[in-house]
C-alpha cells in the first residue's frame, strides 16, 4: 500500500508567521515597513508615535493616497501589492516596497488596526486584524491618508518577544531609523514621538544639507564634509562586459553619489554611524562599507570609524533589491565600478576639505587610546550627541527639533561642553581653501563622466609664517587667517610617508648603507614574517640577510633612519605584518612599511628646530595629499581662526 503523503502545503496563517520571522525582527522593522509604505503612497507628512519602545504601540500616520475599501482588505493577503505586476517589474523597482509581505507579516504577530480612505471613495475603511485573523471591517468617516496602529508586537510569539531589548534600546533603533529616513527624504516632514517626548519634528526643506542641519544642528554639521554630488555615466565598456550575448547594448545609466562624511578628527568606536542609501532606501552593504573604509585609509587609524551618510542614485535596473525579505540588502550589477566611485568621491571630499582640525580640538575627536577601558569608552560615547551615537548605546533623551543657538566661546571654559563634544567655534572647521596639489591618483577623472558637479576645493595655506615652538614640539605659525599649531612629529611623518609611498610606487626605494651591519635577533614568528616579506623589504630600502639561525643582519636601511632606530623599525614592521600573516595584500604591506618608516624617520617632539627647518616642514606639509592627519590618523594641524580670536577678545 502506498504510504500517505507526508508533505503538505502550510495554511496561510502559518506561512505568514514564518514570513513575519524574516520581515519583522523588532519594533523598528515595523516602523520601517510602515514608513516605507507611507513614502510609497506619496505622503508628504509621516508621523510616527511609539509607546514602550514600540513594543506596546507603533502608530504611523500619513497623508498619502490611501486605499479603497477592497484594497484595504487585499493588502493583508500575502504577496498582495500594488507596486509590481510581473516578474520583469522586479528589475525596475522604483518604490520602497514590492514584495507585498509587510502588512500580512506584521498583522500575523500583532494586533493591527488600519484606517484609510482613497480619493475615489466617499467614506473610509477600518480593518482590524489580530494574530493574522481578520476581526472586523467597518466603514468610517476619514479625511485622507492612512493610519496604521500596531499593538502588542509578538503577543502570540512569546519566544520572539523575549529577544527584544530594553524599551530604551528599541526606541533608540526606531529613533535612528526615523532620523535617517528623514535625512534621505528631505522634502517630506517627519515627526517621531514617544509618550513623553517629541524626538524628531522636521518640516520639508530644499536640500539634504538643510535636513542635516535640522536634525543635527550646526555644530555637528561642521564635523561633516559634504560630498559634492558626483555624477558618472556607467561607462560603455562596462555595459558591454555585462550584457548578454546578442543583447542590444543599452544606453549606460547615470549614477549619482552625494552625502556627508565626517572629518578625520571625528572618530567612532564602531560602524553604527555609517549609513548608506540606494535610491533612498536604507541598506546594509559590505561592499560600500569597504569603499567607505578605503576612503579613510591612512586618514583614520584602522580601529576607528567615521560617520557617513552616503546616497547613491542609479537606474533601477542597475540594482537588485530583491535579495532579502527585509529589503536591506541589495546586489549591484556593476559592483566594482560603484565601489571605486564611492571611495573616490569620499576621498575627494576629504582632500578638498583639508585642513580640518579647529582649535581647540573637539573632545570627541581624540583617538581612543588602547588603554581606554570599556566604562570610559561607554561614557565617552554617551557624551556624544544623540544622533551621532550608536543606537545600541542609549536612547536620545530628546533630539533638538531646531538647531541649537551658538554659545560664545569662553576661554575659561574648563572643557568642551559635553552636549556637543566641541566648542562652538563658528565656521572654524568650515573654512575653504584653494588647492595646490592635484587630487590623489585614486580620484583621477574617468572616461564617461557626465559632469563633475561644482566642488568646493581647498588647501593647506602656503603663506604660513612660523613664530616658534611650544615645548620644542609644536610649531606655532600665523597668516592672515589666524593662528596655527602644527605637531612637528606627525607633520614630518605625513611628509615622509607620502614621499616613501610615492617613491616605492615609481620604483625600488634606495636605502643607505650602514657603517656596520646591525644584528637583530628574531622570534620564530618574526622570522616567519620576515621570510614572507623579505622581497618587499628589499624594495623599500632595506638590505637584510640571514645571519645565524634566528638572527638577521641589516646592512642597508631606508635613508633618514638613524642607526639606533634600525632595529626597532625592523621589529615593528615584522610585528605589524606578523599578526595579519598571509591575508595582507601588497598594497597593505607597502602602506604598513611606509607608515613605520615615516614614523621612525620623522623629527621627534622635544626637538628644537631652526626657523628654516620649520618653514621647510610647513611648505612640504602643504604639498601632501592629506596635511590634516598623520598616517595613524592623528590630527596634524590646529587652527584658531581670526574670527574666533576676535570673538574671544569681544571685538565683534
Ligand atoms: P508592499 O509595500 O511590498 O507592496 P505591503 O504589505 O507593505 O506590501 O503593502 C501592501 C499594499 O498595501 C501596498 O502595495 C499598497 O498598495 C497598500 N498600502 C500599504 N500601506 C499603505 C499606505 N500607507 N498608503 C496607501 N497604500 C498602502
Ligand atoms: Mg510595504
mmCIF file of C-alpha atoms in Angstrom, residues 160-453:
data_model
loop_
_atom_site.group_PDB
_atom_site.id
_atom_site.type_symbol
_atom_site.label_atom_id
_atom_site.label_comp_id
_atom_site.label_asym_id
_atom_site.label_seq_id
_atom_site.Cartn_x
_atom_site.Cartn_y
_atom_site.Cartn_z
ATOM 1 C CA UNK A 160 10.373 36.263 19.822
ATOM 2 C CA UNK A 161 9.172 38.733 22.380
ATOM 3 C CA UNK A 162 11.912 37.537 24.697
ATOM 4 C CA UNK A 163 14.557 38.536 22.174
ATOM 5 C CA UNK A 164 13.558 42.165 22.307
ATOM 6 C CA UNK A 165 15.916 44.507 24.129
ATOM 7 C CA UNK A 166 15.019 47.127 26.693
ATOM 8 C CA UNK A 167 12.481 49.768 25.773
ATOM 9 C CA UNK A 168 15.174 52.392 25.531
ATOM 10 C CA UNK A 169 17.276 50.272 23.195
ATOM 11 C CA UNK A 170 14.314 49.551 20.940
ATOM 12 C CA UNK A 171 13.390 53.227 20.966
ATOM 13 C CA UNK A 172 16.973 54.020 20.040
ATOM 14 C CA UNK A 173 16.706 51.806 16.969
ATOM 15 C CA UNK A 174 13.468 53.493 15.989
ATOM 16 C CA UNK A 175 14.867 56.983 16.518
ATOM 17 C CA UNK A 176 17.916 56.193 14.411
ATOM 18 C CA UNK A 177 15.764 54.735 11.679
ATOM 19 C CA UNK A 178 13.261 57.591 11.501
ATOM 20 C CA UNK A 179 16.068 60.121 11.603
ATOM 21 C CA UNK A 180 17.790 58.504 8.679
ATOM 22 C CA UNK A 181 14.643 58.221 6.628
ATOM 23 C CA UNK A 182 14.130 61.891 7.364
ATOM 24 C CA UNK A 183 17.642 62.566 6.079
ATOM 25 C CA UNK A 184 17.050 60.671 2.869
ATOM 26 C CA UNK A 185 13.641 62.218 2.192
ATOM 27 C CA UNK A 186 14.274 65.829 2.990
ATOM 28 C CA UNK A 187 11.280 67.143 1.034
ATOM 29 C CA UNK A 188 8.871 65.451 3.436
ATOM 30 C CA UNK A 189 8.067 66.229 7.027
ATOM 31 C CA UNK A 190 8.700 63.646 9.687
ATOM 32 C CA UNK A 191 7.698 63.516 13.294
ATOM 33 C CA UNK A 192 8.561 60.933 15.916
ATOM 34 C CA UNK A 193 7.066 60.963 19.384
ATOM 35 C CA UNK A 194 7.099 58.692 22.379
ATOM 36 C CA UNK A 195 4.627 59.021 25.233
ATOM 37 C CA UNK A 196 6.824 61.577 26.937
ATOM 38 C CA UNK A 197 8.926 63.147 24.226
ATOM 39 C CA UNK A 198 8.922 64.648 20.807
ATOM 40 C CA UNK A 199 12.070 63.023 19.476
ATOM 41 C CA UNK A 200 12.083 64.466 15.991
ATOM 42 C CA UNK A 201 9.996 67.027 14.158
ATOM 43 C CA UNK A 202 11.208 68.369 10.831
ATOM 44 C CA UNK A 203 9.440 70.274 8.089
ATOM 45 C CA UNK A 204 10.242 69.981 4.369
ATOM 46 C CA UNK A 205 13.459 71.632 3.167
ATOM 47 C CA UNK A 206 15.203 72.127 -0.154
ATOM 48 C CA UNK A 207 18.397 70.127 0.371
ATOM 49 C CA UNK A 208 19.904 67.258 2.298
ATOM 50 C CA UNK A 209 22.300 69.748 3.841
ATOM 51 C CA UNK A 210 19.441 71.716 5.368
ATOM 52 C CA UNK A 211 17.934 68.496 6.656
ATOM 53 C CA UNK A 212 21.210 67.521 8.305
ATOM 54 C CA UNK A 213 21.206 70.942 9.906
ATOM 55 C CA UNK A 214 17.599 70.443 11.078
ATOM 56 C CA UNK A 215 18.235 67.131 12.744
ATOM 57 C CA UNK A 216 21.787 67.564 13.937
ATOM 58 C CA UNK A 217 22.326 71.252 14.464
ATOM 59 C CA UNK A 218 25.077 73.313 13.010
ATOM 60 C CA UNK A 219 27.861 72.144 15.290
ATOM 61 C CA UNK A 220 27.510 68.613 14.076
ATOM 62 C CA UNK A 221 27.167 69.757 10.527
ATOM 63 C CA UNK A 222 30.573 71.358 10.971
ATOM 64 C CA UNK A 223 32.097 67.995 11.761
ATOM 65 C CA UNK A 224 30.902 66.717 8.414
ATOM 66 C CA UNK A 225 32.206 67.277 4.936
ATOM 67 C CA UNK A 226 29.670 67.337 2.149
ATOM 68 C CA UNK A 227 30.313 65.055 -0.784
ATOM 69 C CA UNK A 228 29.519 67.441 -3.584
ATOM 70 C CA UNK A 229 27.301 65.433 -5.905
ATOM 71 C CA UNK A 230 29.309 63.423 -8.400
ATOM 72 C CA UNK A 231 27.575 62.106 -11.495
ATOM 73 C CA UNK A 232 29.120 59.477 -13.700
ATOM 74 C CA UNK A 233 27.911 57.632 -16.686
ATOM 75 C CA UNK A 234 28.494 53.962 -16.189
ATOM 76 C CA UNK A 235 30.940 53.536 -18.988
ATOM 77 C CA UNK A 236 30.006 51.795 -22.207
ATOM 78 C CA UNK A 237 32.844 49.311 -21.885
ATOM 79 C CA UNK A 238 31.422 48.102 -18.620
ATOM 80 C CA UNK A 239 27.966 47.803 -20.072
ATOM 81 C CA UNK A 240 29.286 45.615 -22.865
ATOM 82 C CA UNK A 241 31.045 43.455 -20.349
ATOM 83 C CA UNK A 242 27.856 42.575 -18.546
ATOM 84 C CA UNK A 243 25.476 42.437 -21.492
ATOM 85 C CA UNK A 244 24.345 39.003 -22.563
ATOM 86 C CA UNK A 245 25.301 37.858 -25.994
ATOM 87 C CA UNK A 246 23.142 39.168 -28.756
ATOM 88 C CA UNK A 247 21.534 41.684 -26.418
ATOM 89 C CA UNK A 248 21.166 45.235 -27.639
ATOM 90 C CA UNK A 249 23.849 47.330 -25.977
ATOM 91 C CA UNK A 250 21.803 49.535 -23.728
ATOM 92 C CA UNK A 251 22.277 53.191 -23.012
ATOM 93 C CA UNK A 252 24.543 53.275 -19.961
ATOM 94 C CA UNK A 253 22.808 54.789 -16.966
ATOM 95 C CA UNK A 254 23.963 57.674 -14.862
ATOM 96 C CA UNK A 255 24.846 57.164 -11.241
ATOM 97 C CA UNK A 256 24.978 59.933 -8.682
ATOM 98 C CA UNK A 257 26.796 59.943 -5.363
ATOM 99 C CA UNK A 258 26.196 62.534 -2.672
ATOM 100 C CA UNK A 259 26.112 62.766 1.085
ATOM 101 C CA UNK A 260 28.172 63.642 4.109
ATOM 102 C CA UNK A 261 31.195 62.117 5.758
ATOM 103 C CA UNK A 262 32.979 63.087 8.930
ATOM 104 C CA UNK A 263 36.222 64.972 9.129
ATOM 105 C CA UNK A 264 39.167 62.819 10.142
ATOM 106 C CA UNK A 265 39.194 64.121 13.689
ATOM 107 C CA UNK A 266 35.776 62.588 14.291
ATOM 108 C CA UNK A 267 36.467 59.026 15.292
ATOM 109 C CA UNK A 268 33.883 56.493 16.319
ATOM 110 C CA UNK A 269 34.460 53.218 18.069
ATOM 111 C CA UNK A 270 32.059 51.274 15.844
ATOM 112 C CA UNK A 271 30.339 51.389 12.481
ATOM 113 C CA UNK A 272 26.976 52.422 13.873
ATOM 114 C CA UNK A 273 27.120 55.821 12.288
ATOM 115 C CA UNK A 274 27.711 54.682 8.755
ATOM 116 C CA UNK A 275 24.534 54.886 6.698
ATOM 117 C CA UNK A 276 24.128 54.115 3.085
ATOM 118 C CA UNK A 277 21.107 54.708 0.863
ATOM 119 C CA UNK A 278 20.446 53.295 -2.575
ATOM 120 C CA UNK A 279 17.700 55.170 -4.361
ATOM 121 C CA UNK A 280 16.679 56.497 -0.949
ATOM 122 C CA UNK A 281 16.397 53.057 0.535
ATOM 123 C CA UNK A 282 18.461 52.423 3.645
ATOM 124 C CA UNK A 283 20.583 49.336 3.051
ATOM 125 C CA UNK A 284 23.467 47.440 4.564
ATOM 126 C CA UNK A 285 26.144 46.637 2.084
ATOM 127 C CA UNK A 286 29.574 45.246 2.783
ATOM 128 C CA UNK A 287 30.978 46.402 -0.495
ATOM 129 C CA UNK A 288 30.074 50.011 0.120
ATOM 130 C CA UNK A 289 31.178 49.777 3.719
ATOM 131 C CA UNK A 290 34.508 48.664 2.365
ATOM 132 C CA UNK A 291 34.600 51.564 -0.072
ATOM 133 C CA UNK A 292 33.988 53.999 2.777
ATOM 134 C CA UNK A 293 36.733 52.470 4.909
ATOM 135 C CA UNK A 294 39.081 52.571 1.946
ATOM 136 C CA UNK A 295 38.407 56.267 1.512
ATOM 137 C CA UNK A 296 39.698 56.833 5.043
ATOM 138 C CA UNK A 297 42.710 54.609 4.712
ATOM 139 C CA UNK A 298 45.705 56.369 6.218
ATOM 140 C CA UNK A 299 43.457 59.184 7.317
ATOM 141 C CA UNK A 300 41.826 57.245 10.128
ATOM 142 C CA UNK A 301 43.505 54.510 12.160
ATOM 143 C CA UNK A 302 42.212 51.062 11.314
ATOM 144 C CA UNK A 303 40.462 50.624 14.659
ATOM 145 C CA UNK A 304 38.120 53.595 14.427
ATOM 146 C CA UNK A 305 35.314 54.544 12.099
ATOM 147 C CA UNK A 306 33.904 57.674 10.533
ATOM 148 C CA UNK A 307 30.376 58.990 10.424
ATOM 149 C CA UNK A 308 28.978 58.628 6.939
ATOM 150 C CA UNK A 309 25.743 59.318 5.177
ATOM 151 C CA UNK A 310 26.086 58.237 1.586
ATOM 152 C CA UNK A 311 23.345 58.498 -1.015
ATOM 153 C CA UNK A 312 23.580 56.625 -4.266
ATOM 154 C CA UNK A 313 21.005 57.175 -7.007
ATOM 155 C CA UNK A 314 21.114 54.922 -10.012
ATOM 156 C CA UNK A 315 18.755 53.445 -12.588
ATOM 157 C CA UNK A 316 16.509 50.814 -11.042
ATOM 158 C CA UNK A 317 17.793 48.223 -13.493
ATOM 159 C CA UNK A 318 21.307 48.595 -12.086
ATOM 160 C CA UNK A 319 20.404 47.272 -8.683
ATOM 161 C CA UNK A 320 18.597 44.179 -7.479
ATOM 162 C CA UNK A 321 16.721 44.936 -4.273
ATOM 163 C CA UNK A 322 15.033 41.577 -4.123
ATOM 164 C CA UNK A 323 17.770 39.894 -2.149
ATOM 165 C CA UNK A 324 16.293 39.641 1.324
ATOM 166 C CA UNK A 325 12.731 39.855 2.720
ATOM 167 C CA UNK A 326 13.629 42.870 4.823
ATOM 168 C CA UNK A 327 14.952 44.565 1.661
ATOM 169 C CA UNK A 328 18.024 45.839 3.482
ATOM 170 C CA UNK A 329 20.441 44.110 1.172
ATOM 171 C CA UNK A 330 20.984 44.824 -2.484
ATOM 172 C CA UNK A 331 23.052 43.488 -5.316
ATOM 173 C CA UNK A 332 24.681 45.791 -7.845
ATOM 174 C CA UNK A 333 25.260 44.964 -11.474
ATOM 175 C CA UNK A 334 28.448 46.992 -11.563
ATOM 176 C CA UNK A 335 29.691 46.477 -8.068
ATOM 177 C CA UNK A 336 33.362 47.243 -8.657
ATOM 178 C CA UNK A 337 32.588 50.442 -10.516
ATOM 179 C CA UNK A 338 30.331 51.677 -7.710
ATOM 180 C CA UNK A 339 32.825 50.673 -5.048
ATOM 181 C CA UNK A 340 35.539 52.778 -6.650
ATOM 182 C CA UNK A 341 33.204 55.654 -7.370
ATOM 183 C CA UNK A 342 32.056 55.860 -3.753
ATOM 184 C CA UNK A 343 35.613 55.556 -2.460
ATOM 185 C CA UNK A 344 36.940 58.229 -4.800
ATOM 186 C CA UNK A 345 34.065 60.629 -4.201
ATOM 187 C CA UNK A 346 34.583 60.482 -0.451
ATOM 188 C CA UNK A 347 38.326 60.711 -0.785
ATOM 189 C CA UNK A 348 37.959 63.752 -2.971
ATOM 190 C CA UNK A 349 35.615 65.422 -0.499
ATOM 191 C CA UNK A 350 38.075 64.763 2.329
ATOM 192 C CA UNK A 351 41.051 66.052 0.410
ATOM 193 C CA UNK A 352 39.101 69.141 -0.621
ATOM 194 C CA UNK A 353 38.122 69.905 2.940
ATOM 195 C CA UNK A 354 41.567 69.828 4.487
ATOM 196 C CA UNK A 355 42.893 71.117 6.763
ATOM 197 C CA UNK A 356 40.332 70.252 9.254
ATOM 198 C CA UNK A 357 41.084 70.498 12.903
ATOM 199 C CA UNK A 358 39.535 73.515 14.504
ATOM 200 C CA UNK A 359 41.087 74.961 17.584
ATOM 201 C CA UNK A 360 40.709 73.771 20.244
ATOM 202 C CA UNK A 361 40.251 70.143 19.404
ATOM 203 C CA UNK A 362 36.786 68.773 19.910
ATOM 204 C CA UNK A 363 36.745 66.386 22.821
ATOM 205 C CA UNK A 364 35.082 63.618 20.863
ATOM 206 C CA UNK A 365 37.805 63.683 18.308
ATOM 207 C CA UNK A 366 40.519 62.123 20.367
ATOM 208 C CA UNK A 367 41.559 58.763 19.117
ATOM 209 C CA UNK A 368 40.630 56.086 21.592
ATOM 210 C CA UNK A 369 43.779 55.135 23.403
ATOM 211 C CA UNK A 370 44.389 51.434 23.609
ATOM 212 C CA UNK A 371 44.220 51.519 27.384
ATOM 213 C CA UNK A 372 40.800 53.144 27.364
ATOM 214 C CA UNK A 373 38.629 50.898 29.465
ATOM 215 C CA UNK A 374 35.128 49.956 28.436
ATOM 216 C CA UNK A 375 33.375 52.051 31.023
ATOM 217 C CA UNK A 376 35.230 55.109 29.890
ATOM 218 C CA UNK A 377 34.540 54.310 26.286
ATOM 219 C CA UNK A 378 30.860 53.934 27.042
ATOM 220 C CA UNK A 379 30.855 57.196 28.927
ATOM 221 C CA UNK A 380 32.557 58.893 26.064
ATOM 222 C CA UNK A 381 30.057 57.512 23.613
ATOM 223 C CA UNK A 382 27.151 58.541 25.780
ATOM 224 C CA UNK A 383 28.506 62.058 25.815
ATOM 225 C CA UNK A 384 28.281 62.211 22.090
ATOM 226 C CA UNK A 385 25.356 63.951 20.542
ATOM 227 C CA UNK A 386 22.385 61.636 20.328
ATOM 228 C CA UNK A 387 22.163 61.334 16.603
ATOM 229 C CA UNK A 388 25.784 60.543 16.046
ATOM 230 C CA UNK A 389 25.661 57.962 18.763
ATOM 231 C CA UNK A 390 25.153 54.273 18.193
ATOM 232 C CA UNK A 391 21.576 53.279 18.733
ATOM 233 C CA UNK A 392 22.575 50.423 20.980
ATOM 234 C CA UNK A 393 24.162 52.677 23.489
ATOM 235 C CA UNK A 394 21.423 54.955 24.699
ATOM 236 C CA UNK A 395 18.173 56.400 23.682
ATOM 237 C CA UNK A 396 18.242 60.018 22.798
ATOM 238 C CA UNK A 397 16.521 61.753 25.636
ATOM 239 C CA UNK A 398 15.500 64.387 23.221
ATOM 240 C CA UNK A 399 16.758 65.391 19.873
ATOM 241 C CA UNK A 400 16.639 69.080 19.235
ATOM 242 C CA UNK A 401 13.901 69.873 16.802
ATOM 243 C CA UNK A 402 15.509 73.146 15.924
ATOM 244 C CA UNK A 403 19.209 73.889 15.641
ATOM 245 C CA UNK A 404 20.795 74.962 18.842
ATOM 246 C CA UNK A 405 21.912 78.534 19.180
ATOM 247 C CA UNK A 406 25.623 79.173 19.277
ATOM 248 C CA UNK A 407 27.148 79.923 22.568
ATOM 249 C CA UNK A 408 30.001 82.319 22.961
ATOM 250 C CA UNK A 409 33.457 80.971 23.006
ATOM 251 C CA UNK A 410 34.837 81.149 26.502
ATOM 252 C CA UNK A 411 38.477 80.887 27.298
ATOM 253 C CA UNK A 412 37.620 79.979 30.862
ATOM 254 C CA UNK A 413 35.557 77.042 29.763
ATOM 255 C CA UNK A 414 37.247 74.102 31.503
ATOM 256 C CA UNK A 415 36.428 71.709 28.716
ATOM 257 C CA UNK A 416 34.178 71.481 25.735
ATOM 258 C CA UNK A 417 30.519 71.225 26.501
ATOM 259 C CA UNK A 418 29.732 67.506 26.701
ATOM 260 C CA UNK A 419 26.480 68.009 24.917
ATOM 261 C CA UNK A 420 28.120 68.608 21.598
ATOM 262 C CA UNK A 421 31.655 67.461 22.185
ATOM 263 C CA UNK A 422 33.050 70.547 20.544
ATOM 264 C CA UNK A 423 33.371 74.187 21.270
ATOM 265 C CA UNK A 424 31.118 76.255 19.130
ATOM 266 C CA UNK A 425 33.785 77.956 17.124
ATOM 267 C CA UNK A 426 31.523 79.144 14.434
ATOM 268 C CA UNK A 427 32.750 78.420 10.964
ATOM 269 C CA UNK A 428 36.136 77.364 12.253
ATOM 270 C CA UNK A 429 36.025 73.984 10.653
ATOM 271 C CA UNK A 430 34.250 75.091 7.545
ATOM 272 C CA UNK A 431 36.710 77.482 6.010
ATOM 273 C CA UNK A 432 37.539 76.660 2.451
ATOM 274 C CA UNK A 433 40.985 76.956 0.907
ATOM 275 C CA UNK A 434 42.277 76.740 -2.633
ATOM 276 C CA UNK A 435 44.151 73.700 -3.937
ATOM 277 C CA UNK A 436 47.855 73.485 -4.554
ATOM 278 C CA UNK A 437 48.123 69.827 -5.387
ATOM 279 C CA UNK A 438 46.224 67.643 -7.783
ATOM 280 C CA UNK A 439 43.913 65.060 -6.360
ATOM 281 C CA UNK A 440 45.415 61.763 -5.340
ATOM 282 C CA UNK A 441 45.724 59.243 -8.147
ATOM 283 C CA UNK A 442 42.650 57.389 -6.929
ATOM 284 C CA UNK A 443 40.424 60.238 -7.963
ATOM 285 C CA UNK A 444 41.635 60.745 -11.479
ATOM 286 C CA UNK A 445 38.742 61.539 -13.706
ATOM 287 C CA UNK A 446 37.465 58.697 -15.757
ATOM 288 C CA UNK A 447 36.046 58.406 -19.172
ATOM 289 C CA UNK A 448 32.345 58.705 -19.472
ATOM 290 C CA UNK A 449 31.987 61.329 -16.836
ATOM 291 C CA UNK A 450 28.870 63.393 -17.194
ATOM 292 C CA UNK A 451 29.524 66.417 -15.080
ATOM 293 C CA UNK A 452 31.715 66.911 -12.081
ATOM 294 C CA UNK A 453 29.231 68.940 -10.095
#
